[in-house]
Each structure stands twice: as C-alpha cells, then as structure tokens.
Amino acid sequence: MAFEAALIGILCYLGALSSPWLLGLTGGWYLITRPLVSGMLVGFILGDVQTGIIIGVAVQAVYIAMVTPGGSMPADLNFVAFPAIALGILSNKGPEVAVALAATIGIAGTVLFNAMMVLNSWWNHRADVALEKGDERGVYLNSAIWPQATNFLMRFIPTFIAVYFGAQYINAFMDSLPHIVLSTMNVLGGILPAVGIAILLKQIIKNYSMLIYFLVGFICIVFLKLNMVALVIVGALLALIHYNYKPEPQAERAASKPADDEDEF
C-alpha cells in the first residue's frame, strides 16, 4: 500500500495550484485536480476504477462552481481530489459518504494552503535579500527551488499519511461510527451535489425562464431514461429553437418603432 499512497501523493503535488510541471495550471489544477479525472486516476491506482469514477462524479458536482478569486480558496480542491477520494474508495461506504468526507477534508486543507502561502512570502523575502546582495544563485533557490520543495512536502506527506494509514484504519473507523452519524453523512452527501449544481445555475442563468431547459434535461434523464447522445440531440434542438424563435425583447421592440409615432399628438 505504500507504493499506491506514494503515487497518489505525487499526483496530489503535480495537481497543486502552484505546481509548474504539467503545463502549469493547464495540466495540473485544471485537469488532473478535477475530481472527475482524479477519481479515475486514484481508482486505477487502488484497483477500482469504476468506484473511483462514480465517487469522482459525485464530488465534481459539489465543486463544479467553485472559484478561487484572488487566491481565496473556500476549500482546497487538491486535497479533495486525491486523499479525500482515495479514502472514499477505501471506506466502501458509497459516494454519499465519500462526498461528506471530501467536503470535510477540503475545508481542512485550506489550513495547509494558507500555511504554504505564508511560507512562500518568507521565501520571497529571502529572494529579495539575495537580490540586493547580487546573489543570483540565492535568488533562483529562494524563488524556484525551495518554494516547490515546500509545496511538495505539504502535498505529498499529508496525502501519503492519509492514504497509507487510512487504508488500514478507515473501514474500522467508519464501522465504529454510530448509525446516526453515517445516516447524517449519507443525507449531507446526497444534498451537496445538488447545492453545487444550484450554485453553477445561479452563476450562468441570467433569466429564470432558462430553468425550463434544465428541467427538460432533468426529465429526459430521470423519467425518459435517455442516454447522453439522445440528450445532446434534444439540447441542440432546444438551443436552435431558443436562439431562432425567441421573442423580441420589449426594449428592442420599442426602439424599432418609427420616430414619427411620437409626433401624432
């Protein structure tokens, strides 16, 4: 299990917000740190790809609308994507419990993220001192090497410890919890994905009438049991109808009236 824990710890570092190795943010933060992708990767490492993808989808729905403006991070998605999903797979308690675990670990991960930011400011100060002295090697070490070493240690070590020791104790710990705690985690884990989708809809929908299309898609999936190909076709037809036959806004209709209509009085 040590090898698997080490692989997940390395992936956690490669997907960190300030890791430059996988084309910077493109391949790291915006690719492998997405829970949908990390769930597949972690599931492959732990030998259960199907469960990893199922848990990744559920966790992705929770954080689908998460943004980090100005470096402010409500939850550390990096720790959600790797140690949390790994523990969710190892717990064998279903995606709902895994989502509740991910939410808890993600909030706790912000403590380490803020600690890393504080340490980075210290390395920056040392780089400024080296620059004043004309020490090029000191500038390079304090601006590139030591911050990345700090980032690696603060990602790899917690992930390795959580996965390695969690693999031994997570099942016993989950089984020791009272039934009411597990029931609460199941309820919260079922609600959180809906909250994530609701936040996303709040951001992208300007007119509440657009919710009709969301409800149509929901009905197609839940009640009509359409697959994704059929749903894409239905969505494309609805988009064509909406953009070609939508009613003209009142403001544009008023502006299109002849100017001499005002002189009839």
Short mmCIF file of C-alpha atoms in Angstrom, two decimals:
data_model
loop_
_atom_site.label_atom_id
_atom_site.label_comp_id
_atom_site.label_asym_id
_atom_site.label_seq_id
_atom_site.Cartn_x
_atom_site.Cartn_y
_atom_site.Cartn_z
CA MET A 1 0.00 0.00 0.00
CA ALA A 2 2.98 2.32 0.45
CA PHE A 3 3.58 2.40 -3.30
CA GLU A 4 -0.04 3.33 -4.07
CA ALA A 5 -0.01 6.01 -1.35
CA ALA A 6 3.21 7.45 -2.78
CA LEU A 7 1.73 7.58 -6.30
CA ILE A 8 -1.37 9.40 -5.05
CA GLY A 9 0.85 11.81 -3.08
CA ILE A 10 2.88 12.59 -6.21
CA LEU A 11 -0.31 13.21 -8.20
CA CYS A 12 -1.53 15.50 -5.42
CA TYR A 13 1.64 17.57 -5.78
CA LEU A 14 1.53 17.60 -9.60
CA GLY A 15 -2.06 18.84 -9.49
CA ALA A 16 -1.44 21.57 -6.91
CA LEU A 17 -2.31 25.16 -7.73
CA SER A 18 1.33 26.31 -7.84
CA SER A 19 2.91 23.22 -9.41
CA PRO A 20 4.53 24.06 -12.79
CA TRP A 21 5.27 20.58 -14.15
CA LEU A 22 2.12 19.61 -16.07
CA LEU A 23 1.98 22.75 -18.25
CA GLY A 24 1.31 24.79 -15.14
CA LEU A 25 -2.38 25.25 -14.30
CA THR A 26 -3.49 23.69 -17.59
CA GLY A 27 -2.47 20.10 -16.95
CA GLY A 28 -2.36 20.26 -13.16
CA TRP A 29 -5.04 22.33 -11.45
CA TYR A 30 -7.47 22.42 -14.38
CA LEU A 31 -7.04 18.79 -15.49
CA ILE A 32 -5.92 16.13 -13.03
CA THR A 33 -7.22 18.04 -9.99
CA ARG A 34 -10.77 17.95 -11.34
CA PRO A 35 -12.44 15.25 -9.18
CA LEU A 36 -13.88 13.57 -12.26
CA VAL A 37 -10.35 13.00 -13.62
CA SER A 38 -8.65 12.36 -10.29
CA GLY A 39 -11.34 9.85 -9.36
CA MET A 40 -10.41 7.78 -12.39
CA LEU A 41 -6.67 8.08 -11.67
CA VAL A 42 -6.99 7.25 -7.98
CA GLY A 43 -9.38 4.39 -8.78
CA PHE A 44 -6.87 2.99 -11.25
CA ILE A 45 -4.08 3.15 -8.66
CA LEU A 46 -6.24 1.49 -5.99
CA GLY A 47 -7.60 -1.13 -8.40
CA ASP A 48 -11.23 0.07 -8.51
CA VAL A 49 -11.69 2.41 -11.46
CA GLN A 50 -15.49 2.14 -11.51
CA THR A 51 -15.89 3.22 -7.89
CA GLY A 52 -13.32 5.98 -8.42
CA ILE A 53 -15.26 7.42 -11.35
CA ILE A 54 -18.60 7.19 -9.51
CA ILE A 55 -17.18 9.00 -6.48
CA GLY A 56 -15.36 11.49 -8.72
CA VAL A 57 -18.61 12.39 -10.49
CA ALA A 58 -20.41 12.93 -7.18
CA VAL A 59 -17.58 15.07 -5.76
CA GLN A 60 -17.23 17.00 -9.04
CA ALA A 61 -20.89 18.03 -8.81
CA VAL A 62 -20.25 19.59 -5.39
CA TYR A 63 -17.30 21.70 -6.58
CA ILE A 64 -18.40 22.32 -10.16
CA ALA A 65 -18.98 26.02 -9.48
CA MET A 66 -16.04 26.64 -7.13
CA VAL A 67 -13.87 29.64 -7.99
CA THR A 68 -10.75 30.97 -6.27
CA PRO A 69 -10.85 34.77 -6.69
CA GLY A 70 -7.63 36.47 -5.66
CA GLY A 71 -6.25 33.24 -4.21
CA SER A 72 -9.13 32.97 -1.75
CA MET A 73 -9.93 29.25 -1.50
CA PRO A 74 -13.14 28.13 0.25
CA ALA A 75 -11.93 24.52 0.03
CA ASP A 76 -8.67 23.01 -1.14
CA LEU A 77 -9.79 21.11 -4.23
CA ASN A 78 -6.38 19.43 -4.47
CA PHE A 79 -6.91 17.56 -1.20
CA VAL A 80 -10.49 16.85 -2.21
CA ALA A 81 -9.35 15.33 -5.49
CA PHE A 82 -6.74 12.93 -4.16
CA PRO A 83 -6.61 11.94 -0.45
CA ALA A 84 -10.34 12.50 0.07
CA ILE A 85 -11.40 10.46 -2.96
CA ALA A 86 -8.87 7.77 -2.05
CA LEU A 87 -10.34 7.50 1.45
CA GLY A 88 -13.82 7.47 -0.06
CA ILE A 89 -12.87 4.48 -2.21
CA LEU A 90 -11.18 2.67 0.67
CA SER A 91 -14.12 3.22 3.03
CA ASN A 92 -16.52 1.19 0.83
CA LYS A 93 -19.43 3.28 2.15
CA GLY A 94 -20.73 4.66 -1.14
CA PRO A 95 -20.45 8.01 -2.91
CA GLU A 96 -22.62 9.89 -0.40
CA VAL A 97 -20.24 9.20 2.49
CA ALA A 98 -17.28 9.92 0.19
CA VAL A 99 -18.75 13.33 -0.65
CA ALA A 100 -19.15 14.17 3.04
CA LEU A 101 -15.54 13.10 3.67
CA ALA A 102 -14.35 15.18 0.73
CA ALA A 103 -16.14 18.30 1.98
CA THR A 104 -14.57 17.91 5.44
CA ILE A 105 -11.05 17.24 4.14
CA GLY A 106 -11.32 20.05 1.58
CA ILE A 107 -12.09 22.63 4.26
CA ALA A 108 -9.30 21.31 6.48
CA GLY A 109 -6.92 21.50 3.51
CA THR A 110 -7.28 25.28 3.38
CA VAL A 111 -5.21 25.43 6.59
CA LEU A 112 -2.25 23.85 4.80
CA PHE A 113 -2.83 26.02 1.74
CA ASN A 114 -2.71 29.21 3.83
CA ALA A 115 0.39 27.91 5.64
CA MET A 116 2.07 27.39 2.28
CA MET A 117 1.22 30.97 1.27
CA VAL A 118 2.82 32.26 4.47
CA LEU A 119 5.97 30.20 3.83
CA ASN A 120 6.11 31.45 0.24
CA SER A 121 6.14 35.04 1.47
CA TRP A 122 9.14 34.13 3.64
CA TRP A 123 10.96 32.62 0.64
CA ASN A 124 10.14 35.77 -1.35
CA HIS A 125 11.72 37.89 1.39
CA ARG A 126 14.87 35.77 1.25
CA ALA A 127 14.93 36.15 -2.54
CA ASP A 128 14.71 39.94 -2.16
CA VAL A 129 17.65 39.89 0.25
CA ALA A 130 19.67 37.74 -2.17
CA LEU A 131 18.82 40.15 -5.00
CA GLU A 132 20.11 43.12 -3.01
CA LYS A 133 23.37 41.24 -2.46
CA GLY A 134 23.65 40.29 -6.12
CA ASP A 135 23.42 36.59 -5.28
CA GLU A 136 21.91 35.07 -8.43
CA ARG A 137 22.04 31.54 -7.06
CA GLY A 138 20.23 32.65 -3.90
CA VAL A 139 17.52 34.34 -5.98
CA TYR A 140 16.99 31.17 -8.01
CA LEU A 141 16.90 28.87 -4.98
CA ASN A 142 14.53 31.06 -2.98
CA SER A 143 12.17 31.86 -5.85
CA ALA A 144 12.01 28.47 -7.60
CA ILE A 145 13.55 25.52 -5.76
CA TRP A 146 12.69 25.97 -2.08
CA PRO A 147 9.06 27.07 -2.65
CA GLN A 148 8.48 24.00 -4.82
CA ALA A 149 10.15 21.77 -2.22
CA THR A 150 7.82 23.24 0.40
CA ASN A 151 4.83 22.72 -1.87
CA PHE A 152 5.84 19.10 -2.47
CA LEU A 153 6.25 18.31 1.22
CA MET A 154 2.95 19.95 2.17
CA ARG A 155 1.10 17.96 -0.51
CA PHE A 156 2.91 14.63 -0.53
CA ILE A 157 3.33 13.99 3.20
CA PRO A 158 -0.32 14.59 4.31
CA THR A 159 -1.63 12.63 1.32
CA PHE A 160 0.76 9.73 1.90
CA ILE A 161 -0.11 9.56 5.60
CA ALA A 162 -3.86 9.78 4.95
CA VAL A 163 -3.89 7.09 2.26
CA TYR A 164 -1.32 4.75 3.82
CA PHE A 165 -2.74 4.73 7.32
CA GLY A 166 -6.29 5.32 6.14
CA ALA A 167 -6.16 2.10 4.15
CA GLN A 168 -5.57 0.22 7.41
CA TYR A 169 -7.99 2.02 9.68
CA ILE A 170 -10.67 3.74 7.58
CA ASN A 171 -13.01 0.72 7.46
CA ALA A 172 -12.74 0.07 11.18
CA PHE A 173 -13.21 3.76 11.90
CA MET A 174 -16.29 4.05 9.68
CA ASP A 175 -17.81 0.90 11.16
CA SER A 176 -17.27 2.26 14.68
CA LEU A 177 -19.30 5.39 13.98
CA PRO A 178 -22.87 5.45 15.32
CA HIS A 179 -25.62 4.74 12.81
CA ILE A 180 -26.99 8.28 13.14
CA VAL A 181 -23.62 9.74 12.11
CA LEU A 182 -23.46 7.58 8.98
CA SER A 183 -27.07 8.42 8.17
CA THR A 184 -26.30 12.12 8.50
CA MET A 185 -23.28 11.78 6.25
CA ASN A 186 -25.40 9.97 3.67
CA VAL A 187 -28.03 12.73 3.73
CA LEU A 188 -25.47 15.53 3.52
CA GLY A 189 -23.56 13.69 0.80
CA GLY A 190 -26.75 13.44 -1.22
CA ILE A 191 -27.58 17.13 -0.81
CA LEU A 192 -24.14 18.63 -1.52
CA PRO A 193 -24.06 17.75 -5.26
CA ALA A 194 -27.43 19.47 -5.67
CA VAL A 195 -26.00 22.53 -3.91
CA GLY A 196 -23.05 22.57 -6.33
CA ILE A 197 -25.36 22.38 -9.36
CA ALA A 198 -27.56 25.13 -7.89
CA ILE A 199 -24.56 27.44 -7.42
CA LEU A 200 -23.50 26.81 -11.01
CA LEU A 201 -27.00 27.59 -12.32
CA LYS A 202 -27.05 30.77 -10.22
CA GLN A 203 -23.85 31.93 -11.93
CA ILE A 204 -24.74 31.14 -15.55
CA ILE A 205 -28.50 31.75 -15.73
CA LYS A 206 -29.46 35.41 -16.18
CA ASN A 207 -33.15 34.83 -16.80
CA TYR A 208 -35.04 32.43 -14.56
CA SER A 209 -37.12 31.26 -17.53
CA MET A 210 -33.98 29.43 -18.69
CA LEU A 211 -34.53 26.98 -15.84
CA ILE A 212 -37.17 25.39 -18.08
CA TYR A 213 -34.42 23.89 -20.22
CA PHE A 214 -32.67 22.50 -17.15
CA LEU A 215 -35.92 20.88 -16.04
CA VAL A 216 -36.44 19.42 -19.52
CA GLY A 217 -32.99 17.81 -19.34
CA PHE A 218 -33.74 16.52 -15.84
CA ILE A 219 -36.99 14.93 -17.05
CA CYS A 220 -35.24 13.38 -20.06
CA ILE A 221 -32.63 11.73 -17.84
CA VAL A 222 -34.69 10.70 -14.82
CA PHE A 223 -38.07 9.81 -16.28
CA LEU A 224 -37.48 9.16 -20.00
CA LYS A 225 -34.15 7.39 -19.36
CA LEU A 226 -32.45 8.97 -22.39
CA ASN A 227 -28.74 8.36 -22.87
CA MET A 228 -26.24 11.18 -23.29
CA VAL A 229 -26.28 11.07 -27.12
CA ALA A 230 -30.05 11.50 -27.22
CA LEU A 231 -29.86 14.23 -24.57
CA VAL A 232 -27.28 16.15 -26.63
CA ILE A 233 -29.58 15.99 -29.65
CA VAL A 234 -32.55 17.25 -27.58
CA GLY A 235 -30.39 20.04 -26.15
CA ALA A 236 -29.17 21.07 -29.61
CA LEU A 237 -32.76 21.25 -30.91
CA LEU A 238 -33.86 23.32 -27.90
CA ALA A 239 -30.91 25.68 -28.41
CA LEU A 240 -31.81 26.07 -32.09
CA ILE A 241 -35.43 26.83 -31.24
CA HIS A 242 -34.47 29.27 -28.49
CA TYR A 243 -31.99 31.35 -30.49
CA ASN A 244 -34.02 31.42 -33.71
CA TYR A 245 -37.54 31.85 -32.40
CA LYS A 246 -37.17 33.56 -29.02
CA PRO A 247 -39.47 36.58 -28.54
CA GLU A 248 -38.03 40.01 -29.22
CA PRO A 249 -37.17 41.94 -26.02
CA GLN A 250 -39.51 44.80 -25.12
CA ALA A 251 -36.72 47.39 -25.26
CA GLU A 252 -35.74 46.44 -28.82
CA ARG A 253 -39.37 46.39 -29.89
CA ALA A 254 -39.91 49.91 -28.55
CA ALA A 255 -36.74 51.19 -30.23
CA SER A 256 -37.81 49.76 -33.61
CA LYS A 257 -40.99 51.88 -33.77
CA PRO A 258 -40.91 54.78 -36.24
CA ALA A 259 -39.77 58.04 -34.73
CA ASP A 260 -42.72 59.98 -36.15
CA ASP A 261 -45.13 58.00 -33.96
CA GLU A 262 -44.30 60.41 -31.14
CA ASP A 263 -45.50 63.36 -33.24
CA GLU A 264 -49.03 62.07 -33.68
CA PHE A 265 -50.10 64.08 -30.64
#
